mmCIF file of C-alpha atoms in Angstrom:
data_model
loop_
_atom_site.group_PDB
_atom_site.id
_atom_site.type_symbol
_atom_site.label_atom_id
_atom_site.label_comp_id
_atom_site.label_asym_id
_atom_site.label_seq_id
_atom_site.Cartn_x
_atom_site.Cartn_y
_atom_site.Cartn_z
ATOM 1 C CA UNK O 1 0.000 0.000 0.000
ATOM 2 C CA UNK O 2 1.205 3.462 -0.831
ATOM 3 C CA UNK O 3 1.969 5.834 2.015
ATOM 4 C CA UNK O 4 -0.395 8.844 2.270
ATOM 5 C CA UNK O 5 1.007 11.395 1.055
ATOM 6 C CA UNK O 6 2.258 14.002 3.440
ATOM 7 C CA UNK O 7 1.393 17.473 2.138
ATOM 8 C CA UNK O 8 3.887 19.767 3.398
ATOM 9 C CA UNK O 9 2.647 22.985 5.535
ATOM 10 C CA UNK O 10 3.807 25.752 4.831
ATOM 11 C CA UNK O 11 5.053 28.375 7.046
ATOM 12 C CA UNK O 12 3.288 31.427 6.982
ATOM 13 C CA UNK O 13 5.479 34.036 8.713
ATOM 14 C CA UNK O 14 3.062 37.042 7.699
ATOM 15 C CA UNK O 15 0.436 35.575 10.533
ATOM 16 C CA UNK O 16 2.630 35.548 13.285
ATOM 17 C CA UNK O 17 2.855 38.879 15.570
ATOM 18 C CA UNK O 18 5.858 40.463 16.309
ATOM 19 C CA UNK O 19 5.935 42.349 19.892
ATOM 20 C CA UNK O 20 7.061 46.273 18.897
ATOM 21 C CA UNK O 21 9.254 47.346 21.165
ATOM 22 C CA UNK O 22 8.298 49.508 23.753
ATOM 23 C CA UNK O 23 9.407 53.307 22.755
ATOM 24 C CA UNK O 24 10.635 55.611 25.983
ATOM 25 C CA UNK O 25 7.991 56.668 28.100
ATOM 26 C CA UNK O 26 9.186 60.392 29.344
ATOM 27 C CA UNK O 27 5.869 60.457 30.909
ATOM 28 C CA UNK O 28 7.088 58.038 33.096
ATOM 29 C CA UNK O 29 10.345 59.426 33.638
ATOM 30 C CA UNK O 30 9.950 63.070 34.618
ATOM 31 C CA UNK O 31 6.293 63.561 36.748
ATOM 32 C CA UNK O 32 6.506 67.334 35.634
ATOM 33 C CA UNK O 33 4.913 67.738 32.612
ATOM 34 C CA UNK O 34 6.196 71.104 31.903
ATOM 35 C CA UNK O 35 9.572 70.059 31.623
ATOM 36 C CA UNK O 36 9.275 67.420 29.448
ATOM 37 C CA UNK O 37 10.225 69.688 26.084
ATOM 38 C CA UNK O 38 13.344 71.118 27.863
ATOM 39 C CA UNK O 39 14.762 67.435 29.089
ATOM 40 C CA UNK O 40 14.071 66.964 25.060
ATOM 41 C CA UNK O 41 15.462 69.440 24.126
ATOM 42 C CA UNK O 42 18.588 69.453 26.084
ATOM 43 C CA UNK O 43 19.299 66.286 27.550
ATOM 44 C CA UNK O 44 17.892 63.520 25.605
ATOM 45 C CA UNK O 45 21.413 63.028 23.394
ATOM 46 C CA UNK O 46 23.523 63.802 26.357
ATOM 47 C CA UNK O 47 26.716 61.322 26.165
ATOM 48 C CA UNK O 48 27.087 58.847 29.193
ATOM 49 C CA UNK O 49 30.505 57.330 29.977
ATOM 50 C CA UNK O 50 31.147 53.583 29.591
ATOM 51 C CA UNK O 51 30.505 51.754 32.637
ATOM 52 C CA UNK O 52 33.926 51.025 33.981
ATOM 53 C CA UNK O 53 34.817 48.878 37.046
ATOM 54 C CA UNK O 54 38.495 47.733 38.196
ATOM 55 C CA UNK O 55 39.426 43.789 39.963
ATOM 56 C CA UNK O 56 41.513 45.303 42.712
ATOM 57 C CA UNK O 57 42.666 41.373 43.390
ATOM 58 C CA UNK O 58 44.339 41.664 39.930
ATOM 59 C CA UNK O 59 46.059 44.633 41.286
ATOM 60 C CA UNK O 60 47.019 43.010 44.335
ATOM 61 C CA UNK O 61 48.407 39.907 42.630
ATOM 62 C CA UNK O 62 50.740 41.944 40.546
ATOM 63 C CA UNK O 63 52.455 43.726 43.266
ATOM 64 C CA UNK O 64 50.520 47.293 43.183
ATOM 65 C CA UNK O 65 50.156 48.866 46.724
ATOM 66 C CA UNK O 66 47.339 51.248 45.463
ATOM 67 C CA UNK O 67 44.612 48.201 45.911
ATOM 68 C CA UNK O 68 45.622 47.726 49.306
ATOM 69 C CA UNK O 69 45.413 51.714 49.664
ATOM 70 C CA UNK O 70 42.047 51.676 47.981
ATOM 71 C CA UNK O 71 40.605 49.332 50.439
ATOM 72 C CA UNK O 72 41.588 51.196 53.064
ATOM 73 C CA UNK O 73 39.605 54.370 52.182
ATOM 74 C CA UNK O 74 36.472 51.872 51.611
ATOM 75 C CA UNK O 75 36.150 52.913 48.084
ATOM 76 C CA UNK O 76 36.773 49.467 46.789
ATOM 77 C CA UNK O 77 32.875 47.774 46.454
ATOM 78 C CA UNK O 78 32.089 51.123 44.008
ATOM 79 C CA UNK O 79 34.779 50.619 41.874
ATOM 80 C CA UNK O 80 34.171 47.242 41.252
ATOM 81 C CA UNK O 81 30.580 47.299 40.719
ATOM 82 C CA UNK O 82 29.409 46.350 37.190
ATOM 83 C CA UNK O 83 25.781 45.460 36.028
ATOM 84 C CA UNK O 84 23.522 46.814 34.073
ATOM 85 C CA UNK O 85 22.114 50.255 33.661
ATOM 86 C CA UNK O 86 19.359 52.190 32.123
ATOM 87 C CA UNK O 87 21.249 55.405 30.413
ATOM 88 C CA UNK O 88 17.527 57.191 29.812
ATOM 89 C CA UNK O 89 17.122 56.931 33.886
ATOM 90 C CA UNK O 90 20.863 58.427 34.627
ATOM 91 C CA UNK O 91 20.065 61.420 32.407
ATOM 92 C CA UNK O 92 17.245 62.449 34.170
ATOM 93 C CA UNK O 93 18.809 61.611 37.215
ATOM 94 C CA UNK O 94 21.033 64.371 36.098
ATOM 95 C CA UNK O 95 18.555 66.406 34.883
ATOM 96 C CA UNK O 96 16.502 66.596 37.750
ATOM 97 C CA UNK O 97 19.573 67.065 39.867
ATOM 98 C CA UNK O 98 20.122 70.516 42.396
ATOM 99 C CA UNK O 99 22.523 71.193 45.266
ATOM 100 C CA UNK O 100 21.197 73.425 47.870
ATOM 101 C CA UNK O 101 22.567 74.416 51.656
ATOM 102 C CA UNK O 102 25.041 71.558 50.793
ATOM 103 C CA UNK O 103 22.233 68.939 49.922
ATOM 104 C CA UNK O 104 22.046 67.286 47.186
ATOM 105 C CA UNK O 105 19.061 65.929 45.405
ATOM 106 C CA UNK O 106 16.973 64.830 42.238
ATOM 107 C CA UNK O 107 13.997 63.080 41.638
ATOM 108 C CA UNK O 108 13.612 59.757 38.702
ATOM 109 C CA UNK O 109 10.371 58.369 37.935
ATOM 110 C CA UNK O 110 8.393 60.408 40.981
ATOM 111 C CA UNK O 111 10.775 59.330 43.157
ATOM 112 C CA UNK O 112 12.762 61.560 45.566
ATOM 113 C CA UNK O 113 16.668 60.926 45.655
ATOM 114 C CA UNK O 114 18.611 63.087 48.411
ATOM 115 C CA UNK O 115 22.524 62.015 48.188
ATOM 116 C CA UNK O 116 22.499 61.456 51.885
ATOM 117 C CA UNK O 117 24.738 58.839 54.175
ATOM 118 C CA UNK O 118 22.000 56.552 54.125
ATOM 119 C CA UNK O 119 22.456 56.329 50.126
ATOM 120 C CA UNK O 120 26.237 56.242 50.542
ATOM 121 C CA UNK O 121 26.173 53.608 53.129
ATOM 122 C CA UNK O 122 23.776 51.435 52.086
ATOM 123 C CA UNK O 123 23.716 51.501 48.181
ATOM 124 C CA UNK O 124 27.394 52.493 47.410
ATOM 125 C CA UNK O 125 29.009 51.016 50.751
ATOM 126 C CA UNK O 126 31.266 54.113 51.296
ATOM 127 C CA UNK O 127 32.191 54.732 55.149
ATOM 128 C CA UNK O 128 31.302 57.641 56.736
ATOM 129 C CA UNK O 129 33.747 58.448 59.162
ATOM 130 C CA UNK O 130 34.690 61.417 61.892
ATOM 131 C CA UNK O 131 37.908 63.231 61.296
ATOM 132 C CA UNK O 132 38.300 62.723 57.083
ATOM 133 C CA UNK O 133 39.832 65.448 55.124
ATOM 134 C CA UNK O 134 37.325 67.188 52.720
ATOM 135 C CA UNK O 135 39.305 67.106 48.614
ATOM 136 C CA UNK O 136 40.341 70.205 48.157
ATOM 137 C CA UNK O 137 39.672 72.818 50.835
ATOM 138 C CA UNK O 138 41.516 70.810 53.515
ATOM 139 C CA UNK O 139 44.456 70.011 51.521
ATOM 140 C CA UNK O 140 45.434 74.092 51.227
ATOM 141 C CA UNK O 141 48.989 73.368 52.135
ATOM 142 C CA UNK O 142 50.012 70.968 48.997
ATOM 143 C CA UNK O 143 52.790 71.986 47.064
ATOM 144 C CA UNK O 144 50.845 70.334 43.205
ATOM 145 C CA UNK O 145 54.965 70.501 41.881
ATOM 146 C CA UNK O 146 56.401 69.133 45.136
ATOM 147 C CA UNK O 147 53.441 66.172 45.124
ATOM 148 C CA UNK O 148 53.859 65.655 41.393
ATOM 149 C CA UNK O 149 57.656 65.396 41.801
ATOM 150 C CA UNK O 150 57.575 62.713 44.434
ATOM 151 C CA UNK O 151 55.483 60.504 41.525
ATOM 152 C CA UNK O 152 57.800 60.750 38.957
ATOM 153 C CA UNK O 153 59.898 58.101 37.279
ATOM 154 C CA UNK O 154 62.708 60.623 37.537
ATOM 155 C CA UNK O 155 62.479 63.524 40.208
ATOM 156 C CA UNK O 156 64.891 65.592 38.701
ATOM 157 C CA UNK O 157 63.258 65.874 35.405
ATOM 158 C CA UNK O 158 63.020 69.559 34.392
ATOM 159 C CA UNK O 159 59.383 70.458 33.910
ATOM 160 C CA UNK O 160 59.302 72.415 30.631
ATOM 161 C CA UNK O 161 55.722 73.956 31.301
ATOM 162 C CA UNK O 162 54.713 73.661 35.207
ATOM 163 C CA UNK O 163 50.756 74.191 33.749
ATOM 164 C CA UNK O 164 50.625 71.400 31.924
ATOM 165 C CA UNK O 165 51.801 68.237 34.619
ATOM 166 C CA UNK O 166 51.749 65.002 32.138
ATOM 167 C CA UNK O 167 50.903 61.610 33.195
ATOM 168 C CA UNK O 168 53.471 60.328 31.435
ATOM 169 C CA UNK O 169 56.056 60.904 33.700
ATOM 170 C CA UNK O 170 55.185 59.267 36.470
ATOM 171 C CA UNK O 171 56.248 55.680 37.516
ATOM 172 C CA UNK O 172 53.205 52.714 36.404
ATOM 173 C CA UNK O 173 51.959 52.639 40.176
ATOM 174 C CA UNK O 174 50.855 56.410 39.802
ATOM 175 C CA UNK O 175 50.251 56.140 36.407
ATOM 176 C CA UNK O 176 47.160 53.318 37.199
ATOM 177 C CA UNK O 177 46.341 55.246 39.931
ATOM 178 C CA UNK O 178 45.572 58.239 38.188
ATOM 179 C CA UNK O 179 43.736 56.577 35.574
ATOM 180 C CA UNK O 180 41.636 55.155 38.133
ATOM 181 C CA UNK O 181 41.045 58.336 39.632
ATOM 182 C CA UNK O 182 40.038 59.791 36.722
ATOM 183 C CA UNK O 183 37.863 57.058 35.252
ATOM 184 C CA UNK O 184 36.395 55.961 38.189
ATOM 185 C CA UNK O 185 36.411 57.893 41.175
ATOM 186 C CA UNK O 186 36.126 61.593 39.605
ATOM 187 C CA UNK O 187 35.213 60.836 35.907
ATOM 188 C CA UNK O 188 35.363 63.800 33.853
ATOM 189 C CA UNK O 189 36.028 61.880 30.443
ATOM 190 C CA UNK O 190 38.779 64.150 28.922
ATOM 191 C CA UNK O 191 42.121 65.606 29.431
ATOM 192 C CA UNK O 192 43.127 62.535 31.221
ATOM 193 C CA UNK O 193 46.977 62.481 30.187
ATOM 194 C CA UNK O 194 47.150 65.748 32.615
ATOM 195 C CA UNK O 195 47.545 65.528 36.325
ATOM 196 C CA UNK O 196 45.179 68.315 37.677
ATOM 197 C CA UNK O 197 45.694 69.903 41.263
ATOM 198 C CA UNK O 198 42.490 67.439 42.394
ATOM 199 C CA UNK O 199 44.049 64.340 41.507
ATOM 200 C CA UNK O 200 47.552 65.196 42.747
ATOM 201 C CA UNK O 201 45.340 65.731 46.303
ATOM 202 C CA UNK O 202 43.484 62.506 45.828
ATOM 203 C CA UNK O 203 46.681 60.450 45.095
ATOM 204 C CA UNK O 204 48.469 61.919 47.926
ATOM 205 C CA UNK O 205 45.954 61.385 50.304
ATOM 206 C CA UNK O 206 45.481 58.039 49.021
ATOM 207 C CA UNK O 207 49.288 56.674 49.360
ATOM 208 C CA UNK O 208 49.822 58.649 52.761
ATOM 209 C CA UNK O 209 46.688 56.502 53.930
ATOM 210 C CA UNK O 210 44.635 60.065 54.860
ATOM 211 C CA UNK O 211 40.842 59.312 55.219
ATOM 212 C CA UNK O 212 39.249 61.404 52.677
ATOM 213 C CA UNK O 213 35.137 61.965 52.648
ATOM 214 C CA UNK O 214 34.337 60.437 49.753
ATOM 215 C CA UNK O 215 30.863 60.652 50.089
ATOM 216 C CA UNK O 216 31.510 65.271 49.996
ATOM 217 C CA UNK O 217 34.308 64.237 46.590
ATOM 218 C CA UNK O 218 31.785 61.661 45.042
ATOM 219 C CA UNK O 219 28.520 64.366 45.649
ATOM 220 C CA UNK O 220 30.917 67.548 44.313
ATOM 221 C CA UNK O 221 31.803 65.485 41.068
ATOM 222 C CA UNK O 222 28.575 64.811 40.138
ATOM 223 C CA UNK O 223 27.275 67.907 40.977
ATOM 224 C CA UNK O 224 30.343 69.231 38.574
ATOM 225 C CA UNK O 225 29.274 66.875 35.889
ATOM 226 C CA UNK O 226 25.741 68.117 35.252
ATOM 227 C CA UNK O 227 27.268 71.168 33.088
ATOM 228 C CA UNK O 228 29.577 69.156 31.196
ATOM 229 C CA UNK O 229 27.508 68.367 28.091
ATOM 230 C CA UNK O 230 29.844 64.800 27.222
ATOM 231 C CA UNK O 231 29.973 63.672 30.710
ATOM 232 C CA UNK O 232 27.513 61.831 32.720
ATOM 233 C CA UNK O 233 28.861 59.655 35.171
ATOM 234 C CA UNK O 234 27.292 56.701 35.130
ATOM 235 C CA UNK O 235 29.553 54.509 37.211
ATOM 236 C CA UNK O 236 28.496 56.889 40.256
ATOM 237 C CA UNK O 237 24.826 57.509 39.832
ATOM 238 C CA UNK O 238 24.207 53.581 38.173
ATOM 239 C CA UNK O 239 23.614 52.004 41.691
ATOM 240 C CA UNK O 240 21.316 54.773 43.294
ATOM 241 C CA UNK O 241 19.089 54.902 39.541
ATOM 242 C CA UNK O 242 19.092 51.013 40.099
ATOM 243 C CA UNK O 243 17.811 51.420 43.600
ATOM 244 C CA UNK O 244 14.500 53.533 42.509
ATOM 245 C CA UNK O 245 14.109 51.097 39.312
ATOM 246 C CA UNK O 246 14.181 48.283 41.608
ATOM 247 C CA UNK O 247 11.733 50.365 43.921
ATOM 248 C CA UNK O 248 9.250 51.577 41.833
ATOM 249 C CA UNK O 249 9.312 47.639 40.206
ATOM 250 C CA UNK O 250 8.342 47.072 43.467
ATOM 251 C CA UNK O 251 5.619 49.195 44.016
ATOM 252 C CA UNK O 252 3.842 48.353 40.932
ATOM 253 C CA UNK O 253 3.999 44.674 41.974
ATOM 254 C CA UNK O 254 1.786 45.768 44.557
ATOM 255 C CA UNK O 255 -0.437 48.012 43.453
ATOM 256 C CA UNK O 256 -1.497 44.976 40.785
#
């Protein structure tokens, strides 16, 4: 007996619905309705920098006494966070952001942020301690040439142009260091081969073991970073926009 025949079906792909993709809901990101054009306007194609995060063990394993330094000032668990990160959330996070009396605050998706030791301590693990040394106005003193001098592959070295202090002449340890600094602690996202007065502070405090307040630095940099149009730093503001995503989430669980 012949086998049936098997008719072949065919595949009809023109049936089948594809989910669109959700567009960006500003409605849901800023609760002010009036400022919706503006953030538009002014903000929506702001540049964010790369998410960067460092394996101090790495560091530690090759012989670098910065990641031993590092942990000491408590500033190791934010720079080696890494995750994800929603870049539409850390511009209006930005945005949204003011600095009164010393306070800072924004608000993200109706949500009230204030940059207070509760956020530094619980979502970025920073220690708040008694008797740190606020970056710069307690570090009047520092010599920038003496400082810069005492990081250099060659001391002696005649600086050429004592404006312009280049990275390049320092030995690797401060070299890292700096980059570090500069990419992770106080991103500003240019001008990085050049050793500003800030980062000469930062590293001396840092290999001198001086307990700097981090949480004053970390709160001035951003605040700094709001009127730089090609630098939003995400690596700073990524785990407090992930704590309100995770919150509202939350919330609309149980409202449903």
């Amino acid at each position: 007996m012949a086998e049936p025949s098997r008719r072949r079906r065919r595949r009809s792909y023109g049936s089948e619905s594809t989910p669109l993709a959700r567009g960006p809901n500003i409605h849901g990101w800023i609760s002010d309705d009036g400022k919706h054009d503006e953030y538009l306007q002014m903000w929506k194609e702001r540049k964010i920098l790369r998410q960067k995060f460092v394996d101090l063990n790495w560091f530690t394993t090759h012989q670098f006494q910065f990641s031993q330094q590092l942990i000491e000032q408590g500033v190791h668990h934010l720079m080696q966070l890494q995750g994800h990160y929603y870049p539409n959330l850390v511009r209006v996070f930005y945005y949204n952001l003011k600095s009164q009396n010393g306070i800072v605050y924004t608000r993200v998706k109706g949500i009230d942020i204030i940059l207070d030791n509760d956020i530094w301590t619980n979502v970025a693990h920073l220690p708040i301690l008694e008797n740190t040394m606020h970056v710069p106005n307690d570090f009047g003193d520092l010599n920038k040439i003496l400082a810069y001098r005492s990081f250099m592959r060659n001391p002696q070295q005649p600086l050429p142009n004592r404006r312009y202090l280049l990275v390049g002449n320092l030995r690797m340890e401060e070299r890292v260091l700096h980059y570090l600094i500069g990419w992770l602690l106080c991103p500003r996202g240019s001008n990085l081969a050049q050793c500003f007065e800030i980062d000469l502070i930062i590293m001396s405090a840092i290999t001198q073991n001086i307990k700097i307040n981090w949480a004053d630095l970390i709160s001035d940099t951003i605040v700094r970073a709001k009127s730089c149009w090609t630098c939003c730093c995400r690596s700073l503001v990524g785990p407090e926009v992930e704590a309100v995503r995770l919150k509202t989430t939350s919330l609309a669980g149980l409202a449903s």
